[in-house]
Amino acid sequence: MAQSEHLSTSVDGVIARMRVLDAELPERDGVGVFNRVYLAVTEEVDRRLDAGEFADRRAASALDVRFAERYLAAVDAVERDRRPPACWRPLFQFRRHPGVRPLQFALAGINAHIGHDLALAVVDTCRTLRCEPADLEDEFERVGDLLVSLEERIREDLMPGPDVLQIADPITHLLGSWSLERARDATWAAARALWALRRCEDVVEEFTERLDAAVGFAGRMLLTPLAD
């Protein structure tokens, strides 16, 4: 991936970039909703890195940065009137739609970032550190566990009130149709497959394009406008 002029090679650098976005984006903007969620995740990863909670700090930091760069590159593409990856397009297209709820924006961003970006970030990190995906599995799992715990908090913070969450409410069905844990498992399998196929450039390109499109389709479903 060609790096943007905004991107940094440190966790502090990507946090600084996300804080700038947080200050710039309106509260109700869908990208802003996701950015706040992701900023909280990255700040927590940074705290745990500083606390020595990752056995391999260098690998965890590299994975976190390569991961964040994918999201920031999508933001930069849109700012320059270029098309972002298919997985991100629904969030940018519907970011101001009045019928989409904040929780939907957050989950659509998480879907794009976990379902597509994380697999590519594992491969990016393996190339950077000259290691195998298996060498990153512990860091992958620790970051994944953190994301799952924060997703639960996100659902609590952004969930509509009890009066809205009736069994027939469409958001109830949307929330039940997507699982971060299942997405994380699929991502690890995709990362391993991409690494194994890395010398078959045409196959890797097709695999990546299809992954991107499939994740984008799921994101579009998550952003289905709902009546109040």
Coordinates of C-alpha atoms in Angstrom, one line a residue:
M1 CA 0.0 0.0 0.0
A2 CA 1.3 3.4 -0.9
Q3 CA 1.4 5.4 2.3
S4 CA -0.4 8.7 2.6
E5 CA 1.4 11.9 3.6
H6 CA -0.8 11.8 6.8
L7 CA 0.3 8.4 7.9
S8 CA 2.8 7.7 10.6
T9 CA 4.9 4.7 11.5
S10 CA 4.1 4.8 15.2
V11 CA 1.0 4.2 17.4
D12 CA 1.3 7.7 18.7
G13 CA 1.2 9.0 15.1
V14 CA -2.0 7.2 14.2
I15 CA -3.6 8.3 17.4
A16 CA -2.7 11.9 16.7
R17 CA -4.2 11.6 13.2
M18 CA -7.5 10.1 14.6
R19 CA -7.7 12.9 17.2
V20 CA -7.5 15.5 14.4
L21 CA -10.3 13.7 12.6
D22 CA -12.3 13.5 15.9
A23 CA -12.0 17.3 16.3
E24 CA -13.0 17.9 12.6
L25 CA -15.9 15.5 12.1
P26 CA -19.5 16.4 13.2
E27 CA -20.8 14.2 16.0
R28 CA -23.6 12.7 13.9
D29 CA -21.3 12.0 10.9
G30 CA -21.0 8.3 10.3
V31 CA -17.3 8.3 9.8
G32 CA -16.9 10.4 12.9
V33 CA -18.9 7.9 14.9
F34 CA -16.6 5.1 13.8
N35 CA -13.5 7.2 14.3
R36 CA -14.4 7.8 17.9
V37 CA -14.8 4.1 18.5
Y38 CA -11.6 3.3 16.7
L39 CA -9.7 6.0 18.6
A40 CA -10.8 4.5 21.9
V41 CA -9.6 1.1 20.7
T42 CA -6.2 2.4 19.6
E43 CA -5.7 4.4 22.8
E44 CA -6.4 1.3 24.8
V45 CA -3.9 -0.8 22.7
D46 CA -1.3 2.0 23.3
R47 CA -2.0 1.9 27.1
R48 CA -1.5 -1.9 27.1
L49 CA 1.6 -1.6 25.0
D50 CA 3.1 0.8 27.6
A51 CA 2.0 -1.5 30.4
G52 CA 3.9 -4.4 28.9
E53 CA 0.8 -6.5 28.4
F54 CA 2.0 -7.7 24.9
A55 CA 4.7 -10.4 24.9
D56 CA 6.1 -9.0 21.7
R57 CA 5.7 -5.3 21.9
R58 CA 7.3 -4.7 18.5
A59 CA 5.0 -7.1 16.7
A60 CA 1.9 -5.7 18.4
S61 CA 2.9 -2.2 17.6
A62 CA 3.6 -3.0 14.0
L63 CA 0.3 -4.8 13.6
D64 CA -1.6 -1.9 15.2
V65 CA 0.0 0.7 12.9
R66 CA -0.4 -1.3 9.7
F67 CA -4.0 -1.9 10.7
A68 CA -4.7 1.8 11.3
E69 CA -3.0 2.8 8.1
R70 CA -5.6 1.0 6.1
Y71 CA -8.5 3.0 7.6
L72 CA -6.6 6.3 7.4
A73 CA -5.8 5.6 3.7
A74 CA -9.5 5.2 3.0
V75 CA -10.2 8.5 4.7
D76 CA -7.4 10.2 2.7
A77 CA -8.7 8.7 -0.5
V78 CA -12.2 10.3 0.0
E79 CA -10.7 13.6 1.0
R80 CA -8.9 13.6 -2.3
D81 CA -12.0 12.6 -4.3
R82 CA -10.7 9.1 -4.9
R83 CA -12.6 5.9 -4.4
P84 CA -11.8 4.1 -1.2
P85 CA -11.8 0.3 -1.1
A86 CA -15.2 -1.3 -1.6
C87 CA -15.5 -2.3 2.0
W88 CA -15.4 1.4 3.1
R89 CA -17.7 2.8 0.4
P90 CA -21.0 2.2 2.2
L91 CA -19.9 4.1 5.3
F92 CA -18.7 7.1 3.3
Q93 CA -21.8 7.0 1.1
F94 CA -24.3 6.9 4.0
R95 CA -22.4 8.8 6.6
R96 CA -25.0 11.6 6.7
H97 CA -28.1 9.6 6.1
P98 CA -30.7 10.6 8.7
G99 CA -32.2 7.1 8.8
V100 CA -29.0 5.3 9.8
R101 CA -28.4 5.1 13.6
P102 CA -25.0 5.6 15.3
L103 CA -24.7 2.0 16.2
Q104 CA -25.1 1.0 12.6
F105 CA -22.3 3.4 11.6
A106 CA -20.0 2.0 14.3
L107 CA -20.6 -1.6 13.3
A108 CA -20.3 -0.9 9.6
G109 CA -16.9 0.6 10.2
I110 CA -15.8 -2.3 12.4
N111 CA -17.0 -4.7 9.7
A112 CA -14.9 -3.0 7.0
H113 CA -11.8 -2.7 9.2
I114 CA -11.9 -6.2 10.7
G115 CA -13.4 -8.1 7.7
H116 CA -11.0 -6.6 5.1
D117 CA -8.3 -4.4 6.5
L118 CA -7.1 -6.7 9.3
A119 CA -6.3 -9.6 7.0
L120 CA -4.2 -7.3 4.8
A121 CA -2.6 -5.7 7.8
V122 CA -1.4 -9.1 9.0
V123 CA 0.3 -9.7 5.7
D124 CA 1.7 -6.2 5.7
T125 CA 3.2 -6.8 9.2
C126 CA 4.6 -10.1 8.2
R127 CA 6.4 -8.4 5.3
T128 CA 7.6 -5.6 7.6
L129 CA 8.9 -7.9 10.3
R130 CA 9.9 -10.7 8.0
C131 CA 7.9 -13.3 9.9
E132 CA 5.1 -15.7 9.4
P133 CA 1.4 -15.2 10.4
A134 CA 1.8 -17.8 13.1
D135 CA 4.4 -15.5 14.8
L136 CA 1.7 -12.8 15.1
E137 CA -1.1 -15.0 16.3
D138 CA -0.8 -14.1 20.0
E139 CA -0.9 -10.4 19.2
F140 CA -3.8 -10.9 16.8
E141 CA -5.8 -12.7 19.5
R142 CA -5.0 -10.1 22.1
V143 CA -6.1 -7.2 19.9
G144 CA -9.1 -9.3 18.8
D145 CA -10.2 -9.9 22.4
L146 CA -9.9 -6.2 23.1
L147 CA -12.1 -5.4 20.1
V148 CA -14.7 -7.9 21.2
S149 CA -14.8 -6.3 24.7
L150 CA -15.1 -2.8 23.3
E151 CA -17.8 -3.9 20.8
E152 CA -19.9 -4.9 23.8
R153 CA -19.4 -1.5 25.3
I154 CA -20.2 0.2 22.0
R155 CA -23.4 -1.7 21.7
E156 CA -24.3 -0.6 25.3
D157 CA -23.4 3.1 24.6
L158 CA -25.0 3.4 21.2
M159 CA -27.9 1.1 21.5
P160 CA -31.3 2.7 21.2
G161 CA -33.4 2.8 24.3
P162 CA -35.4 -0.2 25.6
D163 CA -38.6 1.2 24.1
V164 CA -37.1 1.0 20.6
L165 CA -35.6 -2.5 20.9
Q166 CA -38.7 -4.5 20.4
I167 CA -38.3 -7.9 18.8
A168 CA -39.9 -6.6 15.6
D169 CA -37.6 -3.6 15.3
P170 CA -35.4 -4.0 12.2
I171 CA -32.2 -3.0 14.2
T172 CA -32.7 -6.1 16.3
H173 CA -32.4 -8.3 13.2
L174 CA -29.4 -6.3 11.9
L175 CA -27.5 -6.7 15.2
G176 CA -28.1 -10.4 15.1
S177 CA -26.9 -10.8 11.6
W178 CA -23.2 -9.8 12.2
S179 CA -20.7 -11.1 14.8
L180 CA -17.2 -9.6 15.4
E181 CA -16.0 -12.9 16.7
R182 CA -17.0 -14.7 13.5
A183 CA -15.5 -11.9 11.4
R184 CA -12.3 -12.2 13.4
D185 CA -12.1 -15.9 12.8
A186 CA -12.7 -15.5 9.0
T187 CA -10.1 -12.7 8.9
W188 CA -7.4 -14.9 10.4
A189 CA -8.2 -17.6 7.8
A190 CA -8.0 -15.0 5.0
A191 CA -4.7 -13.7 6.3
R192 CA -3.2 -17.1 6.3
A193 CA -4.5 -17.8 2.8
L194 CA -3.1 -14.5 1.5
W195 CA 0.3 -15.2 3.0
A196 CA 0.4 -18.7 1.5
L197 CA -0.6 -17.4 -1.9
R198 CA 1.7 -14.3 -1.8
R199 CA 3.8 -15.5 -4.7
C200 CA 0.8 -15.9 -6.9
E201 CA 0.1 -12.3 -7.6
D202 CA -2.9 -12.8 -9.9
V203 CA -4.6 -15.1 -7.4
V204 CA -3.9 -12.7 -4.5
E205 CA -5.3 -9.8 -6.4
E206 CA -8.6 -11.7 -7.2
F207 CA -8.9 -13.0 -3.7
T208 CA -8.4 -9.5 -2.2
E209 CA -10.9 -8.0 -4.6
R210 CA -13.5 -10.6 -3.8
L211 CA -12.9 -10.2 0.0
D212 CA -13.2 -6.4 -0.4
A213 CA -16.5 -6.7 -2.3
A214 CA -18.0 -9.2 0.1
V215 CA -17.2 -7.1 3.1
G216 CA -18.6 -4.0 1.4
F217 CA -21.8 -5.9 0.7
A218 CA -22.2 -6.8 4.4
G219 CA -21.5 -3.2 5.3
R220 CA -24.2 -2.0 3.0
M221 CA -26.7 -4.3 4.7
L222 CA -25.6 -3.0 8.1
L223 CA -26.4 0.5 7.0
T224 CA -29.9 -0.1 5.9
P225 CA -31.8 3.1 6.8
L226 CA -34.4 2.5 9.5
A227 CA -37.5 4.4 10.4
D228 CA -37.5 6.0 13.8

